[in-house]
Short mmCIF file of C-alpha atoms in Angstrom, two decimals:
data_model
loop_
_atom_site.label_atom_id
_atom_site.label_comp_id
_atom_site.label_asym_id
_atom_site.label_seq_id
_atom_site.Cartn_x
_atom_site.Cartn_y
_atom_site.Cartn_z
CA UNK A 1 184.77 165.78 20.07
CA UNK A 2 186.83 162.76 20.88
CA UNK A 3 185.14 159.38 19.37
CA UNK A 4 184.23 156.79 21.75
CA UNK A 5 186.02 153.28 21.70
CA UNK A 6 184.20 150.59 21.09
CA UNK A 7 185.56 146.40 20.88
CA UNK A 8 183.38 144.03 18.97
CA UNK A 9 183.04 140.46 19.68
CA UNK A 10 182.22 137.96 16.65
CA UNK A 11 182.42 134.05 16.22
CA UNK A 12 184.70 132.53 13.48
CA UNK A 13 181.42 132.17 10.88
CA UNK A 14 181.30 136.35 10.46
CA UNK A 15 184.98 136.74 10.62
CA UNK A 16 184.75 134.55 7.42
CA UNK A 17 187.43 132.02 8.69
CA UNK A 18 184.64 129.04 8.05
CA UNK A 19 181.88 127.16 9.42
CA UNK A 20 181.89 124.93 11.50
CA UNK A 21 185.33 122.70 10.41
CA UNK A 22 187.15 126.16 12.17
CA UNK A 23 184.81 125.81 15.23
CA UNK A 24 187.74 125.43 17.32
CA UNK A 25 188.98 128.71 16.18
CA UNK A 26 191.33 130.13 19.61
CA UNK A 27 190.59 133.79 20.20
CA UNK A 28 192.26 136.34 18.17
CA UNK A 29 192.35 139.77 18.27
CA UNK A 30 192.14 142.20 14.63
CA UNK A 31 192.36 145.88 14.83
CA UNK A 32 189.69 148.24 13.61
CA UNK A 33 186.05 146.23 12.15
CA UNK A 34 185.54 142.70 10.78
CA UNK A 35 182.77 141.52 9.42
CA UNK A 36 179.25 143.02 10.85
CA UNK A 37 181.38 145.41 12.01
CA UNK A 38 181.26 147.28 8.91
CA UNK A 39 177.31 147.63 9.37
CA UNK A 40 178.30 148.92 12.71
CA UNK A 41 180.85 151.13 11.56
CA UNK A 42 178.74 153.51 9.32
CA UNK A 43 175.42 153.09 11.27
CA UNK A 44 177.88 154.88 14.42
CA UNK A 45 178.42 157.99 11.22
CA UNK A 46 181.64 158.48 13.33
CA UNK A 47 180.23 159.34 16.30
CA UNK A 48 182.33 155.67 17.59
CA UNK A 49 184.89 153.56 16.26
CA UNK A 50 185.48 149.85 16.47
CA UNK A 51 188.99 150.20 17.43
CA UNK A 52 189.57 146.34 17.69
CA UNK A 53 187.47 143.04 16.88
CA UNK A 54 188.29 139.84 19.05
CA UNK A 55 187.19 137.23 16.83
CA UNK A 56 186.73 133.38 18.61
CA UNK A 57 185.29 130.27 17.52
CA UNK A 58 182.04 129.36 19.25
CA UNK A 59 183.20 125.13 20.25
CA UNK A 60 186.61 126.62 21.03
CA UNK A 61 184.60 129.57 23.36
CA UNK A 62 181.84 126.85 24.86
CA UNK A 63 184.58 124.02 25.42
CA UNK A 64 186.81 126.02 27.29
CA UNK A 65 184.67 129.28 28.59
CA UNK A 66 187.18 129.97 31.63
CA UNK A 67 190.29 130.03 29.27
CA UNK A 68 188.42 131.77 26.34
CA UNK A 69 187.02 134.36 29.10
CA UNK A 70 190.20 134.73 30.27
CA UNK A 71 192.22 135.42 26.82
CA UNK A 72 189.49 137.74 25.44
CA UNK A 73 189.22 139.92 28.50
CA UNK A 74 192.92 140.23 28.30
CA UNK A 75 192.44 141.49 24.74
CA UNK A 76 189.85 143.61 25.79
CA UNK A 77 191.87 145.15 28.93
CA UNK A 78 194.49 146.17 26.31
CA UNK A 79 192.46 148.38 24.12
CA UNK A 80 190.72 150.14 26.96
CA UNK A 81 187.28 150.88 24.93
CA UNK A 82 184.52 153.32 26.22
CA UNK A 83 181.99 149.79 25.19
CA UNK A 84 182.19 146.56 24.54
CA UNK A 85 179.66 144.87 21.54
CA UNK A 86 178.71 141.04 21.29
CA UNK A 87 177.45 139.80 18.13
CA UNK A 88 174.29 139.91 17.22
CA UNK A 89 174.20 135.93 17.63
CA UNK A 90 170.74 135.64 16.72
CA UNK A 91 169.04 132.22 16.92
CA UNK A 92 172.67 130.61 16.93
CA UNK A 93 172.81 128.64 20.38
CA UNK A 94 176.75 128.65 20.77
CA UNK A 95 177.22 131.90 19.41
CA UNK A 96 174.86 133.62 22.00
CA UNK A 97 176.25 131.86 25.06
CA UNK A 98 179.43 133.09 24.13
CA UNK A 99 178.34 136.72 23.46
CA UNK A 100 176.17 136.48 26.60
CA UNK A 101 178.85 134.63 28.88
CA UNK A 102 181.76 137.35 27.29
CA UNK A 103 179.60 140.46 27.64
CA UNK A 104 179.06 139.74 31.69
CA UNK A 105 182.28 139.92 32.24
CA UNK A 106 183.75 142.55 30.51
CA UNK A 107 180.62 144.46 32.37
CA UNK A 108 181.59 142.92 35.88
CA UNK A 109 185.53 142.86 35.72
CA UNK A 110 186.63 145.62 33.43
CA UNK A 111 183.80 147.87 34.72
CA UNK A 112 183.13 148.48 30.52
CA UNK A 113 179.53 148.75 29.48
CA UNK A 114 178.73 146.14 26.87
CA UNK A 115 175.73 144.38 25.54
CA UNK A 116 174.65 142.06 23.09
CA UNK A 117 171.92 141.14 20.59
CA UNK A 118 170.05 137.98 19.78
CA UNK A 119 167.05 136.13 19.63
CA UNK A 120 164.71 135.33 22.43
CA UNK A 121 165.14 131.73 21.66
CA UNK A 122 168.65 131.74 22.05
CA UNK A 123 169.50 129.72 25.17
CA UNK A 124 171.80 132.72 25.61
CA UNK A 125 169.10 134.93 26.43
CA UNK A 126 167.92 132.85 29.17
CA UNK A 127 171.23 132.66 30.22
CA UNK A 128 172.51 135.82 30.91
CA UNK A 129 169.23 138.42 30.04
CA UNK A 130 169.72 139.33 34.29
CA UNK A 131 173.23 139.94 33.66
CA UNK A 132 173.57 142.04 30.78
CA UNK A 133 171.33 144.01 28.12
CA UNK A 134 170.58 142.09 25.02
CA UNK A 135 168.92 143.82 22.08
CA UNK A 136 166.02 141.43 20.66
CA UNK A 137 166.96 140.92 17.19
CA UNK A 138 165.15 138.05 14.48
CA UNK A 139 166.49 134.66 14.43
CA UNK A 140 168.63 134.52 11.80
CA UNK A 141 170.89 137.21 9.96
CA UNK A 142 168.54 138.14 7.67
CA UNK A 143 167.29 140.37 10.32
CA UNK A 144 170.81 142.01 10.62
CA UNK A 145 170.16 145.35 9.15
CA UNK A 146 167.51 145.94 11.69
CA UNK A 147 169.58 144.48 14.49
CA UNK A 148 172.38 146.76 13.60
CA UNK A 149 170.58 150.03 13.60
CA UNK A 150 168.55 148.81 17.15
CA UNK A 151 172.21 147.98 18.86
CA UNK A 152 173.72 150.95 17.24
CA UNK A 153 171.18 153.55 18.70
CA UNK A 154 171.02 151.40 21.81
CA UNK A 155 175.42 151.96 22.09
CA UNK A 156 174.84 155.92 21.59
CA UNK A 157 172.55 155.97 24.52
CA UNK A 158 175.56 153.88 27.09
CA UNK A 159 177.85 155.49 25.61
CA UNK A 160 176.14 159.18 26.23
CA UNK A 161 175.52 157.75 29.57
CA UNK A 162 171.38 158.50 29.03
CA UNK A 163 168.61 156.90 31.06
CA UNK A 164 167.83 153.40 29.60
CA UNK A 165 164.05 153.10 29.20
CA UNK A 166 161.70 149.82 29.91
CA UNK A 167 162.26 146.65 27.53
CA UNK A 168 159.22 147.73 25.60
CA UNK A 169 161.14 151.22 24.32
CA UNK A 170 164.52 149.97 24.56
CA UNK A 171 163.97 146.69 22.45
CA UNK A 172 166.46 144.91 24.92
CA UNK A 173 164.74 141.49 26.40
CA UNK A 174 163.40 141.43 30.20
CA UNK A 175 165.97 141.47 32.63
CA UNK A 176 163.61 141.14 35.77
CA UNK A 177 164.47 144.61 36.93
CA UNK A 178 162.26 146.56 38.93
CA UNK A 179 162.61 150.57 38.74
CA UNK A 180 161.13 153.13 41.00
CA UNK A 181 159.33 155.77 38.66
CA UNK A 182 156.56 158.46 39.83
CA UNK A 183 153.26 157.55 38.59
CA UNK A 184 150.48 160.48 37.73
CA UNK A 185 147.68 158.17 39.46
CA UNK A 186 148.27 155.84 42.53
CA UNK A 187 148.10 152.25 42.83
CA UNK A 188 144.62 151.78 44.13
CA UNK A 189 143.02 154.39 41.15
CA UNK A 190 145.22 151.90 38.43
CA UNK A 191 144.33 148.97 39.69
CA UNK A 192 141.04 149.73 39.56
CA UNK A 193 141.10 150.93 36.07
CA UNK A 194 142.38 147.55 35.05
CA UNK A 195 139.85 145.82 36.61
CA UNK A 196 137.42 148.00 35.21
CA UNK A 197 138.98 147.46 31.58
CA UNK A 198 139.57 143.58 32.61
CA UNK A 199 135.46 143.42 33.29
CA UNK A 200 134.82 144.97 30.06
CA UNK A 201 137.41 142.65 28.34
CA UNK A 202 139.42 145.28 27.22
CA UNK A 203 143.10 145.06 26.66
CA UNK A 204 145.22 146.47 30.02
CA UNK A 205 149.33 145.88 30.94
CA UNK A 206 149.79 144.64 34.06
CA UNK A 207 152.36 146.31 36.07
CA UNK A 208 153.39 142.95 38.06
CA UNK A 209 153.50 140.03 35.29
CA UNK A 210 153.90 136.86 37.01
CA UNK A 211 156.80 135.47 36.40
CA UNK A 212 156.78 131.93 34.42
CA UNK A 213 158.28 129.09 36.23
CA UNK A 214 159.13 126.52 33.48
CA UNK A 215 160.65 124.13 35.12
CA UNK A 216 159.38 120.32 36.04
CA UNK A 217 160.34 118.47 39.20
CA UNK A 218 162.83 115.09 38.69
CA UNK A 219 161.22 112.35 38.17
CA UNK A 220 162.15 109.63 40.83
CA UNK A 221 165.40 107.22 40.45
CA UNK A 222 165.28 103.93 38.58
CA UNK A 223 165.29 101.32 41.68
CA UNK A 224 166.41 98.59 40.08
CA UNK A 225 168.70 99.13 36.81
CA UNK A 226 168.96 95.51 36.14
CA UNK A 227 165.08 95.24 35.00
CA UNK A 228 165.16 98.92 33.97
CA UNK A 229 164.26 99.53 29.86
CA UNK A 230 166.37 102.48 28.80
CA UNK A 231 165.67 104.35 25.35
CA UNK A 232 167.50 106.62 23.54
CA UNK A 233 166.68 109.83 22.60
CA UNK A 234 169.13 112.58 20.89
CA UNK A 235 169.32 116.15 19.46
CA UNK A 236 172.36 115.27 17.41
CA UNK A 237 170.56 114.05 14.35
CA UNK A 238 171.72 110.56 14.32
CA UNK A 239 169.68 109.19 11.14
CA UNK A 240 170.24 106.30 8.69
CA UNK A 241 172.37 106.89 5.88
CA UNK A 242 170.76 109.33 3.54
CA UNK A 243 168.21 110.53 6.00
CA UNK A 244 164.68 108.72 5.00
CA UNK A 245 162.58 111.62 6.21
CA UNK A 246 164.28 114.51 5.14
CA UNK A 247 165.16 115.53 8.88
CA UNK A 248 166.09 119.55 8.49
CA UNK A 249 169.73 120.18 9.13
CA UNK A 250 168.29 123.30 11.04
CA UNK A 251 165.16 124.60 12.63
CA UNK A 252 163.71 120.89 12.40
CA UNK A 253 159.91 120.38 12.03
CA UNK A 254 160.03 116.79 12.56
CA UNK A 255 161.59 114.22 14.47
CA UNK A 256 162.51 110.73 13.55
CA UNK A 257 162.63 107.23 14.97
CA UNK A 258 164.45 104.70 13.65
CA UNK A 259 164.93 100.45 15.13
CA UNK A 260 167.73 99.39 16.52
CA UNK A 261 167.04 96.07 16.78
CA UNK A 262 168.71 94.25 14.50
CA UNK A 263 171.93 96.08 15.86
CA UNK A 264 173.87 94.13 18.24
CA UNK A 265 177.04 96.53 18.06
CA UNK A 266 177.90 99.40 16.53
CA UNK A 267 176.04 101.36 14.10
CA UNK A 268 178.79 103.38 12.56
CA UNK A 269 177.94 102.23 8.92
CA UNK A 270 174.46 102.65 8.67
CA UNK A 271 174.15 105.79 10.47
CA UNK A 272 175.51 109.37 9.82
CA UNK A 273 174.30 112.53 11.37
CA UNK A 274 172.28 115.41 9.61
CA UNK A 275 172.66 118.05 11.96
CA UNK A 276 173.64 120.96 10.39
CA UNK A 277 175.36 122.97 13.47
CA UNK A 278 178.64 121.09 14.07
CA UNK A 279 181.30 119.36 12.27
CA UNK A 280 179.78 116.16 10.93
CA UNK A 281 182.85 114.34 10.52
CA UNK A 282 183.14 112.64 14.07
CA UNK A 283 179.59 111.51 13.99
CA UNK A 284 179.66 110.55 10.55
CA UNK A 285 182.66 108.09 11.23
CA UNK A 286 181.50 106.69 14.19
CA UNK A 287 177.85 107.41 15.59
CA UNK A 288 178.40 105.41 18.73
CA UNK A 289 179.89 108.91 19.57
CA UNK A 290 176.10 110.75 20.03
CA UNK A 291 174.41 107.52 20.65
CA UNK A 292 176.22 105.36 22.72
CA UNK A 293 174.65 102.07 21.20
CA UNK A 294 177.46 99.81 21.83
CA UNK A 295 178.10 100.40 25.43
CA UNK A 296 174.55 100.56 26.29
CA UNK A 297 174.27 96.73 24.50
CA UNK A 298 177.33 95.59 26.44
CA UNK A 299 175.56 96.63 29.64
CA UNK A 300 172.29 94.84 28.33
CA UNK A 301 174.31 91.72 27.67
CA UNK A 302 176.05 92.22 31.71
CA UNK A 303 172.81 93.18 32.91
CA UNK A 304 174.07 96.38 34.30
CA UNK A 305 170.65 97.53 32.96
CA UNK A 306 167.36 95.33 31.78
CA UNK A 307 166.85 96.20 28.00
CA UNK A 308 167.86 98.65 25.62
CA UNK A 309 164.64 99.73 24.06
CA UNK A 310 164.25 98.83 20.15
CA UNK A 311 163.82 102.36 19.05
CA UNK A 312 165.52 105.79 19.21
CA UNK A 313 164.42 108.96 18.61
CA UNK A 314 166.14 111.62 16.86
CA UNK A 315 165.82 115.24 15.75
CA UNK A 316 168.59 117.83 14.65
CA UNK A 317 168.53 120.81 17.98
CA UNK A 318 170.02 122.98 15.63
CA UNK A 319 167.75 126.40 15.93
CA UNK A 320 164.85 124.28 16.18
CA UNK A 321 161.40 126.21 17.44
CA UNK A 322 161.15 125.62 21.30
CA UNK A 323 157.42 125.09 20.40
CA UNK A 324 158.13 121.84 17.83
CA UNK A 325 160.69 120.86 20.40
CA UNK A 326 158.15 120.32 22.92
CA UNK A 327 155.46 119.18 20.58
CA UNK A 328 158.05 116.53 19.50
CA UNK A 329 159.26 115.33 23.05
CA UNK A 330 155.31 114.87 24.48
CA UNK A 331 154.56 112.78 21.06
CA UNK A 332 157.97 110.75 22.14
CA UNK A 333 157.28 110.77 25.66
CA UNK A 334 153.57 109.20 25.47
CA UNK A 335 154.81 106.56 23.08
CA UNK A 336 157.83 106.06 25.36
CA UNK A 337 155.37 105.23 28.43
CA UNK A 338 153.02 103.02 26.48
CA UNK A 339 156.31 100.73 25.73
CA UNK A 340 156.54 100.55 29.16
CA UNK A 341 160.27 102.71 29.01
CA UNK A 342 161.87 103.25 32.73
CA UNK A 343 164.32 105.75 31.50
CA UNK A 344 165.69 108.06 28.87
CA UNK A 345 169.19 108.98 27.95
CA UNK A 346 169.05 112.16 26.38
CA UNK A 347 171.98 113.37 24.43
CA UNK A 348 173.09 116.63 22.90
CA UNK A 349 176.10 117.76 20.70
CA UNK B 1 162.98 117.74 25.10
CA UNK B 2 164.49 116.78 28.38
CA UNK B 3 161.49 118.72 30.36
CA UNK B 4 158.62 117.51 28.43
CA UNK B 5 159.85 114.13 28.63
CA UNK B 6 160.80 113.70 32.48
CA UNK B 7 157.15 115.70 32.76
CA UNK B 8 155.52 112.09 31.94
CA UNK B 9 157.43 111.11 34.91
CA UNK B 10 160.06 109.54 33.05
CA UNK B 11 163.31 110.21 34.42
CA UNK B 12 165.64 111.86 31.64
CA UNK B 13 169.57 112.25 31.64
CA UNK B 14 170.53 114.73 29.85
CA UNK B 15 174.43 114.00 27.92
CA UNK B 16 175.67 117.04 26.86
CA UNK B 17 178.98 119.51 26.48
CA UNK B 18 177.41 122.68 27.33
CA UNK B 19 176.19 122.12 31.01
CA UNK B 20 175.22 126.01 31.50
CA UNK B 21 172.81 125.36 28.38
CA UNK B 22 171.42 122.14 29.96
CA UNK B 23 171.24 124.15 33.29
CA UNK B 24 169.26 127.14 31.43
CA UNK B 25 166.53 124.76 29.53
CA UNK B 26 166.00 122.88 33.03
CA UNK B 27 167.55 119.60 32.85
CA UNK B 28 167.60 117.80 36.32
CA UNK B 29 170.16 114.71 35.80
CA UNK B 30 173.24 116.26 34.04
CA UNK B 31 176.31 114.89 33.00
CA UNK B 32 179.05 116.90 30.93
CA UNK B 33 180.74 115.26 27.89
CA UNK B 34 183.49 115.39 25.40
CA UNK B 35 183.24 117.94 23.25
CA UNK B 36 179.96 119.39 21.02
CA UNK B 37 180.86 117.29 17.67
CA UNK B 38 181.72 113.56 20.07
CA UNK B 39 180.29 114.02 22.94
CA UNK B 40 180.30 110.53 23.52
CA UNK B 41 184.25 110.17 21.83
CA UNK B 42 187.27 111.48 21.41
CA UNK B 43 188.87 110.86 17.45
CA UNK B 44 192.62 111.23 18.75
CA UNK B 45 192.39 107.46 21.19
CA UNK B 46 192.35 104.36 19.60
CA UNK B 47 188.95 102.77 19.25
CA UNK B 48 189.65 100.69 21.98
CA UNK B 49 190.19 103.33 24.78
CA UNK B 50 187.90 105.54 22.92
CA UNK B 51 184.66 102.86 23.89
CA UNK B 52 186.54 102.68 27.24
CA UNK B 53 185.99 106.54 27.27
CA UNK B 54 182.01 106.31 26.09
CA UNK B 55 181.59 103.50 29.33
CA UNK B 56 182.88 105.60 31.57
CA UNK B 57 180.06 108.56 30.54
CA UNK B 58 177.50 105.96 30.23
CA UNK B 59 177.66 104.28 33.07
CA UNK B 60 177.77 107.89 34.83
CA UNK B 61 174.19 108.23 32.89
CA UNK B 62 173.03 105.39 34.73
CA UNK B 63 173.80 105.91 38.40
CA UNK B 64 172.51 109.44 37.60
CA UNK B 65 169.34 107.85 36.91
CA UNK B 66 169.75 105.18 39.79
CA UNK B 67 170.04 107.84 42.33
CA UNK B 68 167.46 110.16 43.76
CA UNK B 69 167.53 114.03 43.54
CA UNK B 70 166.01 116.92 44.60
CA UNK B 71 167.08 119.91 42.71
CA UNK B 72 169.06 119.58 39.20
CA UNK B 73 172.27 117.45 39.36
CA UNK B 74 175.20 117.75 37.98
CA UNK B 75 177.14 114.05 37.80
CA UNK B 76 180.31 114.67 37.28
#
């Protein structure tokens, strides 16, 4: 039997070029398996091969997507694989848009199955989950034994061309697809049975799970700017030199807020960043660069706006829990309204 | 952040490089920036055209927020 051809996608961290100073890392292709690719390599038992890996950094990927797309798929074309493999990107935000954005279309313009694995947190997921099958895997790669062994067995069955089951067997996360199937009882005898089990507060799976529409209506525009108080809020982990409070270069579980007052200017001496996800080195010279303090007190002194609030508020968005990011933001958001705050600028690196 | 916040009715702007992430989490006011580690610079201009640069995003931030939307925004 012929082995199947399989091309796996990783970022510049597993190809062991380097963190995040080789961010910017253009796309590259290596022949046979890099990195995870090993783990992939004996978990197929040589059933597939990984005939090439395209390795790309994940700025260089999110700061140009069209050109990356465009080089990768190229590489891609070339080898003319049976299925193309992203990642597993786990809770590692740039990483999974890439694999997610990457994996769609080698799927929609090479007409090659591929997939990819992360966490559910991953704004990747959210991003392309109706596009493409992503394996659920933990949120960091600790988990990637498992995750290899899940995507492996989850490759056999594409690459066999078998039926892919629900979510729930399949371990992949919700797409939102609905599937015909022939049901031993009809609809009126199940629904009844769950209302039976729901009156007897028993446990029962709906078959029609509303879906969850998290998102919040704009708030209405600032009428006039000129009286407007404007705070600053960031994910970039602006903090004073040294950090004070021990903000966590990842998966934060606090949040910090620090005066500006006695700033007129710039900040860049008192201030570096402690976010652990990008290259520090910008930030660290020059903070004005995620908080733009000094233009935002220029337009205070030209009244282009009314005040620049004393405080900011900072916390590192570096694989931080969406639960403590929300349970930060309505803590920042109740103080910001008691201060009698018009606006926020929000920024992110 | 940028949800729970503009749910107090505050209106939020949300600076960032990534706009399909922003786009994903639910920001409504959106304007793209620089690059993920300046979003707000660029190291290779002098400092001069480089706060030139940041006045031009900022003040981008600001209409955003001056001007009334519907749906989510991007300002570009």
């Amino acid at each position: 039997m012929s082995k199947y051809k399989v091309v796996h996608y990783i970022n510049q961290f597993y190809a062991g070029i380097g963190g995040e100073d080789m961010a910017n890392y253009k796309p590259e292709k290596r022949e046979g398996y890099v990195g995870p690719g090993q783990a992939f390599k004996s978990a197929f038992k040589g059933n597939a091969e990984i005939c090439a890996t395209i390795v790309c950094g994940d700025s260089y990927y999110n700061e140009n997507m069209e050109e990356a797309r465009k080089q990768i798929l190229e590489m891609i074309k070339e080898e003319d694989p049976d299925l193309f493999i992203a990642g597993p990107a786990f809770n590692a935000g740039r990483y999974g848009m890439a694999c997610g954005d990457i994996a769609k279309a080698v799927e929609k313009e090479l007409g090659i199955k591929s997939f990819t694995g992360m966490y559910l947190e991953n704004p990747g997921a959210d991003s392309y989950k109706k596009d493409i099958y992503i394996i659920e895997t933990k949120n960091s790669a600790a988990g990637m034994r498992k995750a290899v062994k899940k995507m492996t067995s989850f490759a056999m069955k594409l690459l066999d061309g078998k039926d892919i089951l629900s979510p729930a067997e399949e371990g992949y996360i919700k797409r939102g697809i609905r599937k015909n199937i022939f049901a031993e009882k009809r609809g009126s005898e199940r629904s009844v049975d769950m209302l039976i089990k729901k009156l007897n507060k028993e446990k029962f799976t709906t078959e029609y799970p509303m879906p969850k529409f998290d998102r919040v209506p704009p708030s209405p525009a600032i009428k006039d700017m000129s009286k407007a108080k404007i705070a600053i809020v960031t994910s970039g982990g602006i903090v004073p030199k040294h950090n004070p409070d021990n903000i966590e270069s990842s998966s934060a579980s606090k949040y910090g807020k620090y005066s500006i007052r006695r700033f007129k200017e710039v900040i860049c001496d008192d201030y570096e960043t402690a976010h652990g996800g990008y290259d520090p080195s910008y930030a660290n010279e020059d903070a004005d660069r995620v908080i733009p303090m000094d233009v935002l007190r220029d337009m205070e002194k030209s009244k282009r706006i009314g005040k620049l609030y004393d405080f900011f508020y900072t916390t590192t968005g570096n694989g931080t829990a969406v639960a403590n990011s929300i349970a930060f933001a309505s803590e920042i958001a109740q103080e910001l309204k008691s201060e009698g705050v018009d606006a926020v600028i929000l920024t992110s690196t | 952040m940028v949800k729970e916040i503009e749910k107090s009715g505050i209106p939020v702007v949300h600076l960032c490089t990534i706009v399909p992430i922003s786009k994903t989490v639910g920001a409504n006011r959106i304007v793209p920036t620089i690059a993920i580690p300046y979003p707000l610079g660029n190291p290779t201009l002098t400092k001069k055209e480089e706060k030139e640069l940041r006045r031009g995003i900022v003040e981008k931030a600001i209409i955003a927020l001056e001007t009334e939307i519907t749906e989510q925004t991007v300002f570009q």
